[in-house]
Structures are given as C-alpha cells and as structure tokens.
mmCIF file of C-alpha atoms in Angstrom:
data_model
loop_
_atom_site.group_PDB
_atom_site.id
_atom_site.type_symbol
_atom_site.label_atom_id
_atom_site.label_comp_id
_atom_site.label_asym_id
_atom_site.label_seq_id
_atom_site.Cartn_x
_atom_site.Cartn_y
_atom_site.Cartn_z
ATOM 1 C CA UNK A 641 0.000 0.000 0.000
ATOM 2 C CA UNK A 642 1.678 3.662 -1.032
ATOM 3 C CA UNK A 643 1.688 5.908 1.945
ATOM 4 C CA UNK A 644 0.218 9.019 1.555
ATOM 5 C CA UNK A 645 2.435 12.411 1.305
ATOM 6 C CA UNK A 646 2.528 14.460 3.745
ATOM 7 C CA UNK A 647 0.878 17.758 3.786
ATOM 8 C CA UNK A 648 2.726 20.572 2.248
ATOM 9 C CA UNK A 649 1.222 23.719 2.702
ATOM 10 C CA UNK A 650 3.843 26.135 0.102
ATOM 11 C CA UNK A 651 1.844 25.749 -2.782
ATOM 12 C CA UNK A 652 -1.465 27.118 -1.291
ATOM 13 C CA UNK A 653 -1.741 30.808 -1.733
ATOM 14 C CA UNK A 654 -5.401 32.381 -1.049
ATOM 15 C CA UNK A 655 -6.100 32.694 -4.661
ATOM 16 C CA UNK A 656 -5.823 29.134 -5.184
ATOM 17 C CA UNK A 657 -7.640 28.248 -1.726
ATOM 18 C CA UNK A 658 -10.765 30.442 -2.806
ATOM 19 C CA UNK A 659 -10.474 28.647 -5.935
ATOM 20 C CA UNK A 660 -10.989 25.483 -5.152
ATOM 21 C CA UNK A 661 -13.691 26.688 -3.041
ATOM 22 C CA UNK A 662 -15.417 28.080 -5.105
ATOM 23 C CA UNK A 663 -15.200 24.545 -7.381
ATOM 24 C CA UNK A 664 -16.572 22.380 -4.581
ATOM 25 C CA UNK A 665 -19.438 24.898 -3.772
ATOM 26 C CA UNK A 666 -22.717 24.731 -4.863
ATOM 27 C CA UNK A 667 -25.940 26.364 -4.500
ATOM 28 C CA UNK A 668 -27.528 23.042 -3.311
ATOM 29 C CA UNK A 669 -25.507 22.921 -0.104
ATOM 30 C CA UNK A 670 -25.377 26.885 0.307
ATOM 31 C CA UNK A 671 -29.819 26.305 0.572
ATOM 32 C CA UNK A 672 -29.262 23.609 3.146
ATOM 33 C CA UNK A 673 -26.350 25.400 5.045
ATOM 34 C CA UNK A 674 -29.262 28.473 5.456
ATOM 35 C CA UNK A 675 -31.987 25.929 6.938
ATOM 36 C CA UNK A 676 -29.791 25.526 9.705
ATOM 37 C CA UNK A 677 -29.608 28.962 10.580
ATOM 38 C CA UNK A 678 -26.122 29.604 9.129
ATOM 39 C CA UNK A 679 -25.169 33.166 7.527
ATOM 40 C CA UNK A 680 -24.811 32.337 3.649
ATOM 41 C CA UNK A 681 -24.285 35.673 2.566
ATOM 42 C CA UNK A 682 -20.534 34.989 2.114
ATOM 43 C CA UNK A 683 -20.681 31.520 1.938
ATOM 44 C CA UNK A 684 -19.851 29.128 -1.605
ATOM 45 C CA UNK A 685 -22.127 26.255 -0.287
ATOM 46 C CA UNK A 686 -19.094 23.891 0.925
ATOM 47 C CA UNK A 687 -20.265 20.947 3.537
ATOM 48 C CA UNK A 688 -17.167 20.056 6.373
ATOM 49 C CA UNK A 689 -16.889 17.030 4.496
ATOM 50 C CA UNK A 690 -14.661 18.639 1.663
ATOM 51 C CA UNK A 691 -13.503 21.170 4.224
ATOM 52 C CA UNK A 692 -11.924 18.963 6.813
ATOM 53 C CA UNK A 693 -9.751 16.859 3.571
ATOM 54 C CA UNK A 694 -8.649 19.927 2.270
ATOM 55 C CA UNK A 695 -7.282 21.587 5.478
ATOM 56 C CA UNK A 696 -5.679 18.219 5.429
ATOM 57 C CA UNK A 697 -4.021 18.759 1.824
ATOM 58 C CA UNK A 698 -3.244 22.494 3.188
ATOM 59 C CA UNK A 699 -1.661 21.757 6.086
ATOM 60 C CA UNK A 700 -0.981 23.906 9.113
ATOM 61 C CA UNK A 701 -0.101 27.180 8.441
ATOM 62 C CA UNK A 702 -0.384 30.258 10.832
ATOM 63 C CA UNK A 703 -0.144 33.460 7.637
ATOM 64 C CA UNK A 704 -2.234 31.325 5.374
ATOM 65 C CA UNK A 705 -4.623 31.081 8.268
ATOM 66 C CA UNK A 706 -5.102 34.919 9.110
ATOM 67 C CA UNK A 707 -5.308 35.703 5.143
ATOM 68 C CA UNK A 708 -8.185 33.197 5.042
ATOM 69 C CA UNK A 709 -9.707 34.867 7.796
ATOM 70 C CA UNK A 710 -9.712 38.259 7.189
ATOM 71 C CA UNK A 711 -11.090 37.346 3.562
ATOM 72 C CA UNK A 712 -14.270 37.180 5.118
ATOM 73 C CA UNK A 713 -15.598 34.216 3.158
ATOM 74 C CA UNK A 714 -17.871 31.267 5.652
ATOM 75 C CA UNK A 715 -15.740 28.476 4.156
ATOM 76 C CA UNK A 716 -12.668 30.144 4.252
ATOM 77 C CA UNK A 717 -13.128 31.165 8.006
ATOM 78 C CA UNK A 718 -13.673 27.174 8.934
ATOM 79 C CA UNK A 719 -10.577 26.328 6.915
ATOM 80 C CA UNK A 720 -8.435 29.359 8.842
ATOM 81 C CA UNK A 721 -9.625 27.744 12.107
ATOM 82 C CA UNK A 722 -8.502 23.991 10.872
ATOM 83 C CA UNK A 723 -5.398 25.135 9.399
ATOM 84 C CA UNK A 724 -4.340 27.761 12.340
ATOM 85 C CA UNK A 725 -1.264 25.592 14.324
ATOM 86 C CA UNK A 726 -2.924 24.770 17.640
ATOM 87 C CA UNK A 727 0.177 26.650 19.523
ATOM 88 C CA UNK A 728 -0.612 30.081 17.525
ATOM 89 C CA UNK A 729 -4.281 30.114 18.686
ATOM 90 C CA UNK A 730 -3.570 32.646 21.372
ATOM 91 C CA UNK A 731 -6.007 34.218 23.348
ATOM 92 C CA UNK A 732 -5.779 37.722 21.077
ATOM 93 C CA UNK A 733 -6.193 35.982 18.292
ATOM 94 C CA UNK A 734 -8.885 34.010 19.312
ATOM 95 C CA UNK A 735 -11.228 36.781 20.927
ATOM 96 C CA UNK A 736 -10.545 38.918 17.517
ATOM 97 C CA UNK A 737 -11.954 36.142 15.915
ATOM 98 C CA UNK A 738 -14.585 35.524 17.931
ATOM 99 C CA UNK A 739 -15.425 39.139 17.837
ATOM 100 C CA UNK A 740 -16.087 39.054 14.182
ATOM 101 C CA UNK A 741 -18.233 36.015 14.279
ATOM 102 C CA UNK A 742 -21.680 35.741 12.585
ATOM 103 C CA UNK A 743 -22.437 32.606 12.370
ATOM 104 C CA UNK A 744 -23.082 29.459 15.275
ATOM 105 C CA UNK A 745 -20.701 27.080 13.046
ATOM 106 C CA UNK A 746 -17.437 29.254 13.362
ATOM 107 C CA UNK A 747 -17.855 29.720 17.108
ATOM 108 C CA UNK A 748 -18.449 26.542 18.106
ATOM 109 C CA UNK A 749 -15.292 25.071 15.588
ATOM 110 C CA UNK A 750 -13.388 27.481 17.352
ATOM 111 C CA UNK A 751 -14.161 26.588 20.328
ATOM 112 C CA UNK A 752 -13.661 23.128 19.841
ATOM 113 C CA UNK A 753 -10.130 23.554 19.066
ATOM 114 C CA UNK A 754 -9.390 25.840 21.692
ATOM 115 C CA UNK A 755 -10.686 23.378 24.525
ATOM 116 C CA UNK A 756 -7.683 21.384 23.554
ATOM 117 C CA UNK A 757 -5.657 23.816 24.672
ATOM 118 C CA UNK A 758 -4.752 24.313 28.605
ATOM 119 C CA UNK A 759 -5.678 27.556 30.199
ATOM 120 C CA UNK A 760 -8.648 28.453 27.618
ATOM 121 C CA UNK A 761 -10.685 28.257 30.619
ATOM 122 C CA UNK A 762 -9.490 31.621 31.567
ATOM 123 C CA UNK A 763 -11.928 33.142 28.546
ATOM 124 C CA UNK A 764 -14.712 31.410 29.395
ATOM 125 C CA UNK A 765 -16.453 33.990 32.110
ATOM 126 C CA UNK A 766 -15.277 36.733 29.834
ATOM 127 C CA UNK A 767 -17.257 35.293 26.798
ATOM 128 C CA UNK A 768 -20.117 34.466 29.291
ATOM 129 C CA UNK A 769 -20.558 38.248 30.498
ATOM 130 C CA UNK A 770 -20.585 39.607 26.775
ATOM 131 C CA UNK A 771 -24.041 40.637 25.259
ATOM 132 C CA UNK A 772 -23.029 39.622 21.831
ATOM 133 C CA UNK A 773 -25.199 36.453 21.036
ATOM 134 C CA UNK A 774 -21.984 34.467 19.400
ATOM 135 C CA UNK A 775 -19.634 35.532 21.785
ATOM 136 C CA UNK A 776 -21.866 34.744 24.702
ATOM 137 C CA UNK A 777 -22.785 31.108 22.669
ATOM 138 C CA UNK A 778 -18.614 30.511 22.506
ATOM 139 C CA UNK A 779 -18.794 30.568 26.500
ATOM 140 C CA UNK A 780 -20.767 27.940 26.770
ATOM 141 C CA UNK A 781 -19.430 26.157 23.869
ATOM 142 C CA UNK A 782 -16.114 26.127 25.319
ATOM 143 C CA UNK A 783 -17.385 25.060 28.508
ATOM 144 C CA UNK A 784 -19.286 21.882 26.484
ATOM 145 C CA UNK A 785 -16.015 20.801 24.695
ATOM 146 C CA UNK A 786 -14.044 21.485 27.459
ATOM 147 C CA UNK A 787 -15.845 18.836 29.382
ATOM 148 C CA UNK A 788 -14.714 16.722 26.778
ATOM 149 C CA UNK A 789 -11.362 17.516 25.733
ATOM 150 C CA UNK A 790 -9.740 18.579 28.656
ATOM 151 C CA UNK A 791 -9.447 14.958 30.673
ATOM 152 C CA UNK A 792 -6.684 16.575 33.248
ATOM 153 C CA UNK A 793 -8.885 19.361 34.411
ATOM 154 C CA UNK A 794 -10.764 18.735 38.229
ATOM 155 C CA UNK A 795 -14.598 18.225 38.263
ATOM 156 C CA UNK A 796 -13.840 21.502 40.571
ATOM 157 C CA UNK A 797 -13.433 23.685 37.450
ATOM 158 C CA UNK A 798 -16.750 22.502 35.844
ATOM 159 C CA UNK A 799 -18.789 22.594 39.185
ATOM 160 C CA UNK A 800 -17.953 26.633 38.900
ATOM 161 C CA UNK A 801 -19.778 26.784 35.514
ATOM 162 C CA UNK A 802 -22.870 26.048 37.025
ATOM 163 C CA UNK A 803 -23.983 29.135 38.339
ATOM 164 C CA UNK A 804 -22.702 30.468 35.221
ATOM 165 C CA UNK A 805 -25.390 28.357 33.516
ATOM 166 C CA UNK A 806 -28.042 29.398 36.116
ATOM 167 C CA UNK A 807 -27.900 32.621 35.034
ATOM 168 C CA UNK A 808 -27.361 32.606 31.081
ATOM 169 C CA UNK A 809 -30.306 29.863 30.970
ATOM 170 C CA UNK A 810 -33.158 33.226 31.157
ATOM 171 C CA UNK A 811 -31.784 34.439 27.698
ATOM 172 C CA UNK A 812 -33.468 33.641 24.960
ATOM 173 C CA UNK A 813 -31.901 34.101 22.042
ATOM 174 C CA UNK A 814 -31.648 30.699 19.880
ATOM 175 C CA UNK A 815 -27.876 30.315 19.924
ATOM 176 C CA UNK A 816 -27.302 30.771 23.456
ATOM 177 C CA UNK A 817 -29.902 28.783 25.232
ATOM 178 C CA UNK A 818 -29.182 26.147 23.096
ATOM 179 C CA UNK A 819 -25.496 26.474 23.933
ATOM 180 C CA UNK A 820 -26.004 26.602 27.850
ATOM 181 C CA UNK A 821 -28.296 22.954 27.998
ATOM 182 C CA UNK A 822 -25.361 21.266 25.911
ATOM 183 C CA UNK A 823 -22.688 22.806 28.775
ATOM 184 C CA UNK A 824 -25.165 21.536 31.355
ATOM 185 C CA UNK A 825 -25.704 18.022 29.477
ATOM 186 C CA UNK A 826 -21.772 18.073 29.095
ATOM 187 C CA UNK A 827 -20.819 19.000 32.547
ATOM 188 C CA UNK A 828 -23.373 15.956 34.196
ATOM 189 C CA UNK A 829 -22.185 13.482 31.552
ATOM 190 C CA UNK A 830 -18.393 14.355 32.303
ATOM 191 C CA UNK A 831 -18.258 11.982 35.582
ATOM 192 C CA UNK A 832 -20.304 10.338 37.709
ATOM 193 C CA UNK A 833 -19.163 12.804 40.630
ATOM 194 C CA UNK A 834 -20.638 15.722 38.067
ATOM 195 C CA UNK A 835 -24.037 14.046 37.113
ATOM 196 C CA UNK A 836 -25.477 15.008 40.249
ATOM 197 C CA UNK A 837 -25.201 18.243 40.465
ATOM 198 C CA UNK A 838 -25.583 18.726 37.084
ATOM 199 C CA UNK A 839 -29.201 17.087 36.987
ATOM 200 C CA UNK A 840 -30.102 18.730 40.145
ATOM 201 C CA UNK A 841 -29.757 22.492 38.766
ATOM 202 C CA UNK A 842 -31.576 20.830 35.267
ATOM 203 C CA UNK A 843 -34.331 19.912 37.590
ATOM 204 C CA UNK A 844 -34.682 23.328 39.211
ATOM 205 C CA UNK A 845 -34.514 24.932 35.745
ATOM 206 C CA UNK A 846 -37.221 22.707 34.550
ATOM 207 C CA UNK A 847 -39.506 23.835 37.348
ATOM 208 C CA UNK A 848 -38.829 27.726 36.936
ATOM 209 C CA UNK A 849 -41.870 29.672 35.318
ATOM 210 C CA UNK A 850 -39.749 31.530 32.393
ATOM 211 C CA UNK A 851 -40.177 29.555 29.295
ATOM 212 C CA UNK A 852 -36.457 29.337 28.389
ATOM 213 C CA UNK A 853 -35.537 28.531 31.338
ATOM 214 C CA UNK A 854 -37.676 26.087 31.337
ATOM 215 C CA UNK A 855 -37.093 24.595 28.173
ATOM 216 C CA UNK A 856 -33.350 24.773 29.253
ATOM 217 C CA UNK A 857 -33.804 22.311 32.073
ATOM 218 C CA UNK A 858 -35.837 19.998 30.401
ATOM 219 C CA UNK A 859 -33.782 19.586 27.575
ATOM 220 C CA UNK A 860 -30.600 18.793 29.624
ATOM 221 C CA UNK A 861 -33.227 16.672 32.638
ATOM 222 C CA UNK A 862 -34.563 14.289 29.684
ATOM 223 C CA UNK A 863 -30.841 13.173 28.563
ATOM 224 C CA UNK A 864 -29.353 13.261 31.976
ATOM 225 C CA UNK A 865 -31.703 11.078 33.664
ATOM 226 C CA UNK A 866 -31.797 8.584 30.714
ATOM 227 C CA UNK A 867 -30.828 5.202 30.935
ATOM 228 C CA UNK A 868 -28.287 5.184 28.674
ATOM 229 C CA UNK A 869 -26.590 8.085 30.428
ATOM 230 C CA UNK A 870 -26.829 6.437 34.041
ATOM 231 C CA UNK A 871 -25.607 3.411 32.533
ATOM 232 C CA UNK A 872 -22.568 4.944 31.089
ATOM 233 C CA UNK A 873 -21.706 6.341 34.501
ATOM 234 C CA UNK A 874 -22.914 3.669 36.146
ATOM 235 C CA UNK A 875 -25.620 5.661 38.484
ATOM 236 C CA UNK A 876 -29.033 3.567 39.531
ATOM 237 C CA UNK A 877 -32.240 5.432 39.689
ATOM 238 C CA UNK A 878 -32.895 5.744 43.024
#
C-alpha cells in the first residue's frame, strides 16, 4: 500500500484556496447550510466534508490562516480555524476572531479547538458576560467541549460553571440557550461525581416559570436522567 504524502502547505496561496472553493461549492448545499440557521451571505455552499480533507491537503499554516480569515468568506473562516497551528491560537487571536463572528458554526469550531488547549478556561467567564449572542454562545461552547477535551482538568473547574449556567439559561436568544443545555448536558455526563449536580440544577430549571428557562432544564433533565446516560456512569435510579 503507497503511503500518503505528507501535507505541504507552500503551494497554497489564497487565490488558489478560494479557488478550489469556489469549485466544490454549490448552491444546493449553500440552501441547506441556510436551513440551519447559518449566515450564507458569504458563503460558496461547501459541507465540512470537503472542508476537513482539504485543510488536510493544506496543512498547518499560521499566515495562510489569518489571510483566510480576514477574507471574510464562511468556508474560508472554517478552513483558517482547521489550518491555524494549535500553539498560535492565542487568546488575542482568538477573541478577535470571535469578535467578528456571525455565524453558530465558526464559534463553536473554534471553540472546539481551543478546549484542547490548557488555560482556555481563563476566557470562558469573559465570553459568558458579553451581550453579543456568538460571543456569549462561545462561553458555553467552550465550557461543552471542554468537558470533553480537557481529561486533566478537576470536576472543581466545571462545578464553577454552574452558576454560570443558572444565570445565562433566562436568555433567549436561539444560539445561546441552546449552547447553555449542551454545557449543562456536558458538565453531568463528564463523571459520575458531576451528574449530580448537574441534573439537580436541570431539575430546578425545569420547574422555573420563564419559558427558556424552562425549556433549558428539560432539555438537559430528559438526557441526563436517561438510561443510557446512568448506565454509562454507572448511576441507579434511586
């Protein structure tokens, strides 16, 4: 079997990138892309299937990164974040690009790579106190793939998200509330030391009289008290 070459990254210039964007684009995928609440305005119509290969073929590469970045284009945002070398996603250059965020599918990319990285933690209160529906959403994003991705942290660090969560759970806008039940589902499905005060705050939120609130504890009660979660974490019904 031939081995594959490695990535080499010198022949990509942004020209060529938008290019072949622009090739594997199509209005199809750009229609289905807006359905899911996406901003298309800028956007050729490429699905993360073609993106995630080609940022493979690209290879890491922090100038290439910012240039696809500040062109503006949807695609070529999602490639800047898969491309950008883990150890040059600094805080600066992560809240500028946060800050110029419009769409749910860059922040929560971006926040999946930077939960990889130790001491991201330290944005995620900032993010949570900003009005700005993305940036607020990337708080609770974070907090979500943190819980995944970051196996050396304490339960200690996601117990302090919860009252965090508490008190982003009354806003309504679509992208956050959606955002804070995943944290919440994350956090209780992180450890069996975390479900229980995780479900417990989804059960008060379930029985508050604001609707999104509401709908915020239910969503994150109905998977954290399912079977299949208790039995992953080994936790009996009482």
């Amino acid at each position: 079997m031939s081995r594959r070459p490695k990535p080499s990254g010198e022949d990509w210039s942004l020209d060529r990138v938008l290019d072949t964007l622009t090739a594997l684009g199509s209005e199809k995928n750009r229609a289905g892309m807006a359905r899911f609440g996406i901003d298309t305005s800028r956007a050729f119509g490429v699905p993360m299937a073609e993106l995630r290969p080609l940022a493979r073929r690209i290879g890491k590469q922090e100038s290439l990164a910012d240039e696809l970045w500040a062109s503006g284009y949807h695609e070529a945002r999602l490639l800047a974040i898969l491309i950008i070398p883990p150890v040059n996603l600094t805080d600066a250059r992560a809240l500028h690009w946060l800050s110029e965020i419009r769409s749910w599918d860059h922040s929560d990319q971006l926040t999946n790579v930077l939960a990889r990285r130790e001491g991201s933690d330290a944005l995620i209160a900032p993010l949570a106190a900003n009005e700005k529906e993305f940036l607020r959403r990337a708080a609770f994003a974070l907090i979500a793939w943190r819980a995944v991705h970051a196996k050396k942290s304490p339960d200690t660090e996601f117990l302090s998200y919860l009252p965090l969560i508490r008190t982003a759970a009354s806003d309504p806008r679509n992208f956050v509330w959606k955002a804070v039940h995943w944290a919440l589902r994350q956090i209780g499905k992180r450890s069996s030391s975390l479900h229980g005060p995780a479900l417990k705050l989804a059960e008060e939120l379930f029985e508050d009289q604001n609707k999104t609130v509401k709908r915020v504890g239910r969503e994150a009660f109905r998977e954290l008290n399912s079977d299949k979660v208790r039995q992953r974490l080994s936790i009996s019904k009482d």
